[in-house]
mmCIF file of C-alpha atoms in Angstrom:
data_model
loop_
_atom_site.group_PDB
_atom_site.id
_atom_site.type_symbol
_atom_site.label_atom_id
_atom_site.label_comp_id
_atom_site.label_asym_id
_atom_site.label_seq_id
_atom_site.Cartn_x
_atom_site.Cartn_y
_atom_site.Cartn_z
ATOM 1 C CA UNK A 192 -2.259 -123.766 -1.720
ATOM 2 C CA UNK A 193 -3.340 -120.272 -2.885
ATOM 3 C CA UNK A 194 -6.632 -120.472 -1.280
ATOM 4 C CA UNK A 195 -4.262 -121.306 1.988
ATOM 5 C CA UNK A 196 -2.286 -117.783 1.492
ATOM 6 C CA UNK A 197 -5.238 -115.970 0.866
ATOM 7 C CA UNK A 198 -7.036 -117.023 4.036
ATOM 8 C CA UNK A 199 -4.129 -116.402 6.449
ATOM 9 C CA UNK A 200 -3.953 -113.015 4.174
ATOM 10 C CA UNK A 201 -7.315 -111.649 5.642
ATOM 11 C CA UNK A 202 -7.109 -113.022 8.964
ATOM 12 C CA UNK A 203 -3.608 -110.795 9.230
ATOM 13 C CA UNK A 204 -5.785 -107.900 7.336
ATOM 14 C CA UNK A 205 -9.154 -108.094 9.607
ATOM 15 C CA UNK A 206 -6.511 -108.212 12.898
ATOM 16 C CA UNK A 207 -4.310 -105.073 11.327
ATOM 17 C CA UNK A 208 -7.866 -103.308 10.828
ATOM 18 C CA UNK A 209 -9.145 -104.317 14.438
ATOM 19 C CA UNK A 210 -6.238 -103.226 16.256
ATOM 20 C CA UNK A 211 -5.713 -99.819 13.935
ATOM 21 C CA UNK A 212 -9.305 -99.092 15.048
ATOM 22 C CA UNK A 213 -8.973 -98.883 18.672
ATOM 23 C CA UNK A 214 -5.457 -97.120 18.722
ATOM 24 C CA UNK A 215 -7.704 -94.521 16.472
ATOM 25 C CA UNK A 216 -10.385 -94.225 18.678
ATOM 26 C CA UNK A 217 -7.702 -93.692 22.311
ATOM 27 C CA UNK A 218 -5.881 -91.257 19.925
ATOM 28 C CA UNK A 219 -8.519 -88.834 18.152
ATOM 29 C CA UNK A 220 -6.529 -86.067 18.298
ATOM 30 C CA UNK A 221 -3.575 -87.395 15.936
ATOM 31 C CA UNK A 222 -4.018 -85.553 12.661
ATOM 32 C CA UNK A 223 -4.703 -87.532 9.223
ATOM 33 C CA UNK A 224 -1.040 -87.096 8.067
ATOM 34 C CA UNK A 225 0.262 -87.871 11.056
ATOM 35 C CA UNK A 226 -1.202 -90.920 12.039
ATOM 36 C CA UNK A 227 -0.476 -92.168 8.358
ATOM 37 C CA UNK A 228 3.175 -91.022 8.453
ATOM 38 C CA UNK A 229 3.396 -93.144 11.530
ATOM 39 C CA UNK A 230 1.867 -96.204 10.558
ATOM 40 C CA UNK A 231 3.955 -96.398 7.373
ATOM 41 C CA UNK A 232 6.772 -95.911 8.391
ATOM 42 C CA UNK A 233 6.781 -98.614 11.364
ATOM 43 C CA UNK A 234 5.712 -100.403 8.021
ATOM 44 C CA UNK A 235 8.571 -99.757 5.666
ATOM 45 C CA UNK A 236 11.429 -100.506 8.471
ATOM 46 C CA UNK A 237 9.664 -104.338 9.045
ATOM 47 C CA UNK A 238 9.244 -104.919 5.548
ATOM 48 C CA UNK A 239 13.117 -104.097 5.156
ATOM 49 C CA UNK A 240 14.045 -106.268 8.028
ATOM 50 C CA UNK A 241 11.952 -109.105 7.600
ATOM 51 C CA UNK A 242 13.407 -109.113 3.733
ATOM 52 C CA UNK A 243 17.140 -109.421 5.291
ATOM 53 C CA UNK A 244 15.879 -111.729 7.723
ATOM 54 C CA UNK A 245 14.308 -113.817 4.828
ATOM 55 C CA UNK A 246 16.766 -112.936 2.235
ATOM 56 C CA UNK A 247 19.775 -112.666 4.399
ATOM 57 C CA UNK A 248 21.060 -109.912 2.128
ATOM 58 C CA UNK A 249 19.754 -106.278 2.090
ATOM 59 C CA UNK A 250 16.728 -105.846 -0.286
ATOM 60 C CA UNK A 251 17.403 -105.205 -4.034
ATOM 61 C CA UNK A 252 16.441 -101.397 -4.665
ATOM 62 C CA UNK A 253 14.187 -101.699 -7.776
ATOM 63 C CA UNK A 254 12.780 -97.791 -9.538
ATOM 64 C CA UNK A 255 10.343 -97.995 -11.751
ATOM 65 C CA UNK A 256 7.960 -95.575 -13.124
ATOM 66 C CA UNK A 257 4.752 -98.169 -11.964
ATOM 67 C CA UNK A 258 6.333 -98.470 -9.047
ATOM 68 C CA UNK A 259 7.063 -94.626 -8.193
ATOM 69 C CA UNK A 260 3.064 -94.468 -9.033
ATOM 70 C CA UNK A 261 1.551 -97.368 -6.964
ATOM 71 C CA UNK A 262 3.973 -95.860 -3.683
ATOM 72 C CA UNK A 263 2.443 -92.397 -4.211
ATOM 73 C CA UNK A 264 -1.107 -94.275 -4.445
ATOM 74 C CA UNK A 265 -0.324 -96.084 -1.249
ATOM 75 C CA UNK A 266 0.448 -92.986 0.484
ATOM 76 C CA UNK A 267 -3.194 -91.297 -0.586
ATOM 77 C CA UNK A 268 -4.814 -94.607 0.561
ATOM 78 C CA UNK A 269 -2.898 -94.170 3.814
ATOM 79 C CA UNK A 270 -4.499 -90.986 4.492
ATOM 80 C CA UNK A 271 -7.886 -92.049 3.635
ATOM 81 C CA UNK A 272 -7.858 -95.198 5.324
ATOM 82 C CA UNK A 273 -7.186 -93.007 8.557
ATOM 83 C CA UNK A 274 -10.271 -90.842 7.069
ATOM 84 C CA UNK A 275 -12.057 -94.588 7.524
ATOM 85 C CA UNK A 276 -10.781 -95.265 10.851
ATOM 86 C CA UNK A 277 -12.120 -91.835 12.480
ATOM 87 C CA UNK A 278 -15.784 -91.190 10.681
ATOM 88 C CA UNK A 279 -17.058 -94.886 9.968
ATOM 89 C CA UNK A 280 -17.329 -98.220 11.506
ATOM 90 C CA UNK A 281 -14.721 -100.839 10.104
ATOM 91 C CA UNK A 282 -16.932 -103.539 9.478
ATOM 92 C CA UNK A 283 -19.017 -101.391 7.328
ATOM 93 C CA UNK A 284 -16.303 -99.874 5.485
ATOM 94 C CA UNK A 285 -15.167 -103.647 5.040
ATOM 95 C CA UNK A 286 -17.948 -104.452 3.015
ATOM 96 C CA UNK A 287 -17.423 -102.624 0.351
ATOM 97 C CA UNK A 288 -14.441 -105.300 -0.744
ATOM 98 C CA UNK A 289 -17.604 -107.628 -1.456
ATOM 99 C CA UNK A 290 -19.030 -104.945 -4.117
ATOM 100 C CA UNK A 291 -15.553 -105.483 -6.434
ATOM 101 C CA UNK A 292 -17.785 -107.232 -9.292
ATOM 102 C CA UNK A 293 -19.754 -104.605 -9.432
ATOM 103 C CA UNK A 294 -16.780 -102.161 -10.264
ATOM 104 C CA UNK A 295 -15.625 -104.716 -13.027
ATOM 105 C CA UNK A 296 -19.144 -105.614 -14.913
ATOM 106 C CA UNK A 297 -19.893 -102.356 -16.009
ATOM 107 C CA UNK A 298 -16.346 -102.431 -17.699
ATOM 108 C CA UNK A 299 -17.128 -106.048 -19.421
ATOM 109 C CA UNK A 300 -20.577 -104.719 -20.833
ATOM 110 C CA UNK A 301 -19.572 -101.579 -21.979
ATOM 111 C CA UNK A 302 -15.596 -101.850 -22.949
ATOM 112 C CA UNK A 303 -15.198 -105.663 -23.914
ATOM 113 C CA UNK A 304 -18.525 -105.969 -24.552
ATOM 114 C CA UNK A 305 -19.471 -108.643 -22.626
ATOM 115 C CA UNK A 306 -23.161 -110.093 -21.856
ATOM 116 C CA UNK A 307 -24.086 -110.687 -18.474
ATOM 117 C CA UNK A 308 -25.048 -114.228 -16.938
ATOM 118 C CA UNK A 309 -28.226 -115.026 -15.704
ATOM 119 C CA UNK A 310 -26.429 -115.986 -12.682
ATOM 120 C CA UNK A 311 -24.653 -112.341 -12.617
ATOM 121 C CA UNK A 312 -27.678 -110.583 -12.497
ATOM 122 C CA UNK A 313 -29.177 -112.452 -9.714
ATOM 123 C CA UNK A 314 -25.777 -112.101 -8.235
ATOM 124 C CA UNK A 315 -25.996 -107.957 -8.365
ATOM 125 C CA UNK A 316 -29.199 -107.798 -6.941
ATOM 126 C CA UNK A 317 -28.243 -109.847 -4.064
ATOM 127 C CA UNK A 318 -25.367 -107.718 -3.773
ATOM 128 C CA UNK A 319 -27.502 -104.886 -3.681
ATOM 129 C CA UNK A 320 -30.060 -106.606 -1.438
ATOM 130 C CA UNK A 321 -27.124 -107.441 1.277
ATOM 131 C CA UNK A 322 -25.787 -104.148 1.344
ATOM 132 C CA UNK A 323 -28.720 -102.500 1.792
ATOM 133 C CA UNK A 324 -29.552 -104.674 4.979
ATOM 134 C CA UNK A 325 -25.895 -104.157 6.351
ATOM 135 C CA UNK A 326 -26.288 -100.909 6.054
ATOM 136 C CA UNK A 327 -30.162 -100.952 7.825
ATOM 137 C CA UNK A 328 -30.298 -98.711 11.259
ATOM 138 C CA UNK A 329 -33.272 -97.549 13.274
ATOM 139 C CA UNK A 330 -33.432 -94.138 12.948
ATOM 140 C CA UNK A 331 -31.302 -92.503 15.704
ATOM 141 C CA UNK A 332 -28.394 -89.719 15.842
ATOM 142 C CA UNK A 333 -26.191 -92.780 16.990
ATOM 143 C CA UNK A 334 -26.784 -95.180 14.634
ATOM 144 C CA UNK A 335 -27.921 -93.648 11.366
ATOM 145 C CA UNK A 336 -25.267 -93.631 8.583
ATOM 146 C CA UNK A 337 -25.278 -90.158 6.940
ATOM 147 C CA UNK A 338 -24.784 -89.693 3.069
ATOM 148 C CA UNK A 339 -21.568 -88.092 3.593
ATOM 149 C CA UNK A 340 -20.279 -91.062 4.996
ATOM 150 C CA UNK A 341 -21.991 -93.133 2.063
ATOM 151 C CA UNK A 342 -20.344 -91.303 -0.307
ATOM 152 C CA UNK A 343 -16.766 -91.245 1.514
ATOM 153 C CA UNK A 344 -17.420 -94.993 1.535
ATOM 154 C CA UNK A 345 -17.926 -95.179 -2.482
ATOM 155 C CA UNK A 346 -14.940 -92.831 -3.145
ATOM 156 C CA UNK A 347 -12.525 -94.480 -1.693
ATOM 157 C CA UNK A 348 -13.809 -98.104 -2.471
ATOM 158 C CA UNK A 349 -13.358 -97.096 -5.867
ATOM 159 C CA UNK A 350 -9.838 -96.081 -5.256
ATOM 160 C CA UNK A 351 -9.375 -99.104 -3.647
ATOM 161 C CA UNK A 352 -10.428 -101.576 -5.770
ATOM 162 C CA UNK A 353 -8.025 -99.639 -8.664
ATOM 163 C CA UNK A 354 -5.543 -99.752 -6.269
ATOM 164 C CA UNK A 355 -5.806 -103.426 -5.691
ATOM 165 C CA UNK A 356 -5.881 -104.368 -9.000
ATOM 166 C CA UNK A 357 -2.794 -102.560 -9.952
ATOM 167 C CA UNK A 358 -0.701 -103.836 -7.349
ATOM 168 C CA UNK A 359 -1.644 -107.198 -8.325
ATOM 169 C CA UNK A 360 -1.188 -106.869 -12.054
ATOM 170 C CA UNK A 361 2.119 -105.220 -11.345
ATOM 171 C CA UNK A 362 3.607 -107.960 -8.921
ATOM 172 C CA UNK A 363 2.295 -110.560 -10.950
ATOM 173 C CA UNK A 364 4.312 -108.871 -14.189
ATOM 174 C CA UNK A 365 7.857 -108.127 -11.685
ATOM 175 C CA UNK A 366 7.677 -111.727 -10.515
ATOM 176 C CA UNK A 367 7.398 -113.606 -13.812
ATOM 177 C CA UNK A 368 9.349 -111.598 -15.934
ATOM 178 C CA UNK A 369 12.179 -109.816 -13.206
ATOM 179 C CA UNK A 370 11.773 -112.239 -10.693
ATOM 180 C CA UNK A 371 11.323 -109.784 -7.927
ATOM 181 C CA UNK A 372 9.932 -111.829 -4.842
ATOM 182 C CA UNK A 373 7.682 -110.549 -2.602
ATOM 183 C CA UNK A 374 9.908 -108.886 0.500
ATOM 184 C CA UNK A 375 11.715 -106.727 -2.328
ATOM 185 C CA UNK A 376 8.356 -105.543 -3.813
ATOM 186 C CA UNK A 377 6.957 -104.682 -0.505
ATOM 187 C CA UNK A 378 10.539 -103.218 0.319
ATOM 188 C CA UNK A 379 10.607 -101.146 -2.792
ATOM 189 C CA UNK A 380 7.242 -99.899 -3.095
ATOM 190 C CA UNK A 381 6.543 -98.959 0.738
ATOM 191 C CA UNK A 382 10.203 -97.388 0.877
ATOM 192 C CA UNK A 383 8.059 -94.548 -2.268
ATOM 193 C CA UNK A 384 5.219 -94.235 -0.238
ATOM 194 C CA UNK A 385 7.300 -93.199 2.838
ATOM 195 C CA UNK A 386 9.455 -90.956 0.998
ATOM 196 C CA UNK A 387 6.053 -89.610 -0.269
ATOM 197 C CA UNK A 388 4.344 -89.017 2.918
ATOM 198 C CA UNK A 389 7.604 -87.832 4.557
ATOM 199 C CA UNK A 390 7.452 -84.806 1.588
ATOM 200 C CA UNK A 391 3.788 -84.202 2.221
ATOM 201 C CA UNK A 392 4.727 -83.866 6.393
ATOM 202 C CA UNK A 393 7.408 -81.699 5.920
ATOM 203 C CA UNK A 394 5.410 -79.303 3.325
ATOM 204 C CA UNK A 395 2.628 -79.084 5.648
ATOM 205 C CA UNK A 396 5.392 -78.474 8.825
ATOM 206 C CA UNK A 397 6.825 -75.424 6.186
ATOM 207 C CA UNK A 398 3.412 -74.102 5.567
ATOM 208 C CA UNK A 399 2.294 -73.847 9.033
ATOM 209 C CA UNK A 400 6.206 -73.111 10.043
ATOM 210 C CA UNK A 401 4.932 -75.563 12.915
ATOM 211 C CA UNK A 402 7.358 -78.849 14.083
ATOM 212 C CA UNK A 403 4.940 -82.022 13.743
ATOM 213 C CA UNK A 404 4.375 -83.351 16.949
ATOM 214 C CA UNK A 405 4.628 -86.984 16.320
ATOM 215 C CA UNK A 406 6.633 -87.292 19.228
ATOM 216 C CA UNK A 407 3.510 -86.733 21.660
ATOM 217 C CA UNK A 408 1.584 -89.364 20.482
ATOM 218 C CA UNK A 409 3.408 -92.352 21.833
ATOM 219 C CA UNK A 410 0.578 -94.279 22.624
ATOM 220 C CA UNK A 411 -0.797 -94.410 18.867
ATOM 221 C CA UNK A 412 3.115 -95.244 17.799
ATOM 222 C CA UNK A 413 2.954 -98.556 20.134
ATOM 223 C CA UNK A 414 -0.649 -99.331 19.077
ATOM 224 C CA UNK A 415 1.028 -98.949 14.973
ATOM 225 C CA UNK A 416 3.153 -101.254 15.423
ATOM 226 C CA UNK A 417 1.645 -103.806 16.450
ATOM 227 C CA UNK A 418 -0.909 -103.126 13.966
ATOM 228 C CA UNK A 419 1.751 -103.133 10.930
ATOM 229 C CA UNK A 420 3.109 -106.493 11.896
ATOM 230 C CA UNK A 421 -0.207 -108.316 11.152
ATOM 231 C CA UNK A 422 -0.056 -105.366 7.839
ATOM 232 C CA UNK A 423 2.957 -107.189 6.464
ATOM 233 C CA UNK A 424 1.583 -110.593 7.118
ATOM 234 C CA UNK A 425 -1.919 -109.405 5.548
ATOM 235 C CA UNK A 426 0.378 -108.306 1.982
ATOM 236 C CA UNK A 427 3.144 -110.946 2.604
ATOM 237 C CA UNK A 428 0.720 -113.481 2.122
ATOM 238 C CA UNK A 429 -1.502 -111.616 -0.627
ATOM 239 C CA UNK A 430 1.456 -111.393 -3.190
ATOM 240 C CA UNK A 431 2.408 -114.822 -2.031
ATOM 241 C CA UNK A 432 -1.364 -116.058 -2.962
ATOM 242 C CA UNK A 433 -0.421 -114.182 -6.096
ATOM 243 C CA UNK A 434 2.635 -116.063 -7.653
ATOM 244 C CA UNK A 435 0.579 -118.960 -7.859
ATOM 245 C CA UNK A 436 -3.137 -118.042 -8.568
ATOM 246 C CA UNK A 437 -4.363 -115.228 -11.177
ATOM 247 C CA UNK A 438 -5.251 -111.467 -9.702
ATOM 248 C CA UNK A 439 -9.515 -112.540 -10.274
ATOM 249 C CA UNK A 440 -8.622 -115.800 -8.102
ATOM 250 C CA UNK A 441 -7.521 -114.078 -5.225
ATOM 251 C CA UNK A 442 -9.769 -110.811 -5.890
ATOM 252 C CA UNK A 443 -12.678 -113.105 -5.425
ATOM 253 C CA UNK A 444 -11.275 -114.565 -2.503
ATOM 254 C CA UNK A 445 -11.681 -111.163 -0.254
ATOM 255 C CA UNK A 446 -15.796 -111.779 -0.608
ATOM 256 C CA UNK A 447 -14.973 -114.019 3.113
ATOM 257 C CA UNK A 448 -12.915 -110.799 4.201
ATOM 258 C CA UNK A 449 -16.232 -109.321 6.098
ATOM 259 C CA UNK A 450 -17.139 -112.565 7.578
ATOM 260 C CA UNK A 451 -13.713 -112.910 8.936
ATOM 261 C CA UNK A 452 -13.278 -108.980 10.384
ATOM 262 C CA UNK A 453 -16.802 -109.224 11.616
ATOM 263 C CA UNK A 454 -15.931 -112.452 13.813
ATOM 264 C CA UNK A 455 -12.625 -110.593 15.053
ATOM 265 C CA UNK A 456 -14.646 -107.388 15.742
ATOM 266 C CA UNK A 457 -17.302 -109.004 17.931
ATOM 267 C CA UNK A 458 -14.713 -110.730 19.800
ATOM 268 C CA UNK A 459 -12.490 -107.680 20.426
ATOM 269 C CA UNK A 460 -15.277 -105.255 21.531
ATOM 270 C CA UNK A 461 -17.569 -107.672 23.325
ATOM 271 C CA UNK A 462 -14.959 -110.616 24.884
ATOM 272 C CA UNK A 463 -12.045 -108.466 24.960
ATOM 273 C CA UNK A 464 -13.917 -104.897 26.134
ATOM 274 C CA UNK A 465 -11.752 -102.645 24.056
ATOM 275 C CA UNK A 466 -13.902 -99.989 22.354
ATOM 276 C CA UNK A 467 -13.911 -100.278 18.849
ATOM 277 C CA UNK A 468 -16.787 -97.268 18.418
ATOM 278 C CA UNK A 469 -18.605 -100.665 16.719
ATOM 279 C CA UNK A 470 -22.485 -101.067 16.565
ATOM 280 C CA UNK A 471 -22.786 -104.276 17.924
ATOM 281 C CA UNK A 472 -26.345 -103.965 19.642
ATOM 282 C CA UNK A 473 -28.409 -106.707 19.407
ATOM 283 C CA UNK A 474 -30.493 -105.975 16.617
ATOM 284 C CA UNK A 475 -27.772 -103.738 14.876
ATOM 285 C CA UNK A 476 -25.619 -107.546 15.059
ATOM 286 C CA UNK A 477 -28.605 -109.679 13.330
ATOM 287 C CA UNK A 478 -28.819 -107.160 10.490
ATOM 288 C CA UNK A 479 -25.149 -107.010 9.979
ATOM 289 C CA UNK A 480 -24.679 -110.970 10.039
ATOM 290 C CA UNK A 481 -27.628 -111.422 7.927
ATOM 291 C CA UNK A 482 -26.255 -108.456 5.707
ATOM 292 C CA UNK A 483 -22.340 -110.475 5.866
ATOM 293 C CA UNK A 484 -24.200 -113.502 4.117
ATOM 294 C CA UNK A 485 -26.192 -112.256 1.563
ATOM 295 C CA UNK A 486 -23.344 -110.136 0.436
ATOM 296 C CA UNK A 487 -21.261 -113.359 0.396
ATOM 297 C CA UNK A 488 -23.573 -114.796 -1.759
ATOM 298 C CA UNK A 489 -24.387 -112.228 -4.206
ATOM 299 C CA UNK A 490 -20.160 -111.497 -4.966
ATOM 300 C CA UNK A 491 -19.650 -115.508 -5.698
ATOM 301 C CA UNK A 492 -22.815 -115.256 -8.522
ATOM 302 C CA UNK A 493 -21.836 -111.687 -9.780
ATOM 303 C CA UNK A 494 -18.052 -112.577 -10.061
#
């Protein structure tokens, strides 16, 4: 049944990612706080009224030092995933969810002390292998993928994949021993990172003694929510995966996530004709695909 969650999970994620793409690229001018301030906080009022919808009560206010932390690290992922959505493609900043194994090996071998499988090793070099034909482009100012963007890629990956595992660990922890469901977590731990990103907007509006101007950008507020809708479903369904399966279970799970935002990609800039800012030339498509697969394969022998 896990598996079940988990699938519906990334289809909401890869939709959430498609749709926050093109509102980004109509609305280039929003700044990084802004846009992230928006999108969050369309975010924080669904998750409270889908958990009184679900509940039928109002959501149980739960503080917590972990949970005070993994808000405020929500709200710095916010901004950098709108770093993502303005400098690099989405499908090849999706990838990087495939490289997780790599972030946890080094910690086996050289904390736990671990010894790799035969079938690990193959599995890294495949990894590597499939990234690096993703990531292939003929050498033009269009296409070409520029080591600042490699790097921003990496960074926040890392961050990422912390981030990920936290929130699991920490759910997992609330619902077995507090029995906090899902809806309240969300509720709780959104509700910091809006009240973080709310502080950080009205600094920066003191500092510049300037009124925000989210108020212009009406278009990107209509795009965000439609966007944070398929959000909610996309971590509904991830901390629902959770309360039944282990945080490696559904970890390993996000390997299909590329395959799946790939598939939604091709179908939203080519069928659909909305502008995603997406390489999806013909031979820029057959390394990607090819890349997708061997990256697929390489994450289920290096988990």
């Amino acid at each position: 049944m896990w598996q079940i969650y988990s699938l519906i999970s990334l289809l909401f994620g890869a939709m959430e990612e498609t749709i926050d793409k093109a509102t980004m690229v109509s609305s280039k001018t929003i700044s990084h706080l802004n846009a992230a301030w928006i999108r969050n906080t369309i975010s924080f009022l669904i998750s409270i009224v889908v958990a009184i919808i679900i509940n039928r009560a109002l959501p149980t206010v739960f503080v917590s030092l972990p949970i005070i932390v993994l808000g405020v690290l929500y709200g710095i992922s916010a901004i950098t995933y709108t770093v993502l959505l303005k400098q690099v493609e989405i499908t090849a900043s999706s990838i990087m969810q495939s490289f997780v194994p790599l972030v946890f090996l080094p910690i086996d071998l050289f904390v736990f002390n671990y010894h790799l499988l035969p079938r690990q090793i193959i599995g890294i070099i495949v990894l590597v292998v499939g990234g690096l034909v993703f990531f292939y482009r003929k050498k033009t100012d269009t296409q070409s993928i520029n080591k600042k963007q490699i790097f921003l890629l990496i960074s926040i990956f890392l961050f990422d994949a912390f981030l990920i595992g936290f929130e699991g660990y920490l759910f997992k922890d609330y619902f077995e021993n507090l029995n906090l469901s899902e809806t309240d977590f969300l509720v709780n731990v959104w509700g910091v990172m809006f009240l973080f990103l709310t502080a950080l907007l009205i600094l920066r509006s003191l500092y510049k003694r300037k009124i925000p101007t989210i108020h212009l950008h009406k278009k990107y507020i209509k795009g965000s929510f439609f966007s944070k809708i398929t959000d909610y479903g996309n971590s509904f369904f991830s901390l629902k995966s959770l309360t039944i399966a282990s945080v490696s279970q559904t970890t390993a799970f996000h390997v299909f996530y590329p395959v799946v935002l790939l598939a939604i990609v091709i179908g939203t800039q080519k069928k659909l004709k909305i502008n995603l800012e997406e390489y999806l030339d013909r031979e820029s498509l057959i390394f990607k695909v090819c890349g997708v697969i061997i990256i697929c394969f390489g994450a289920f022998f290096a988990r």
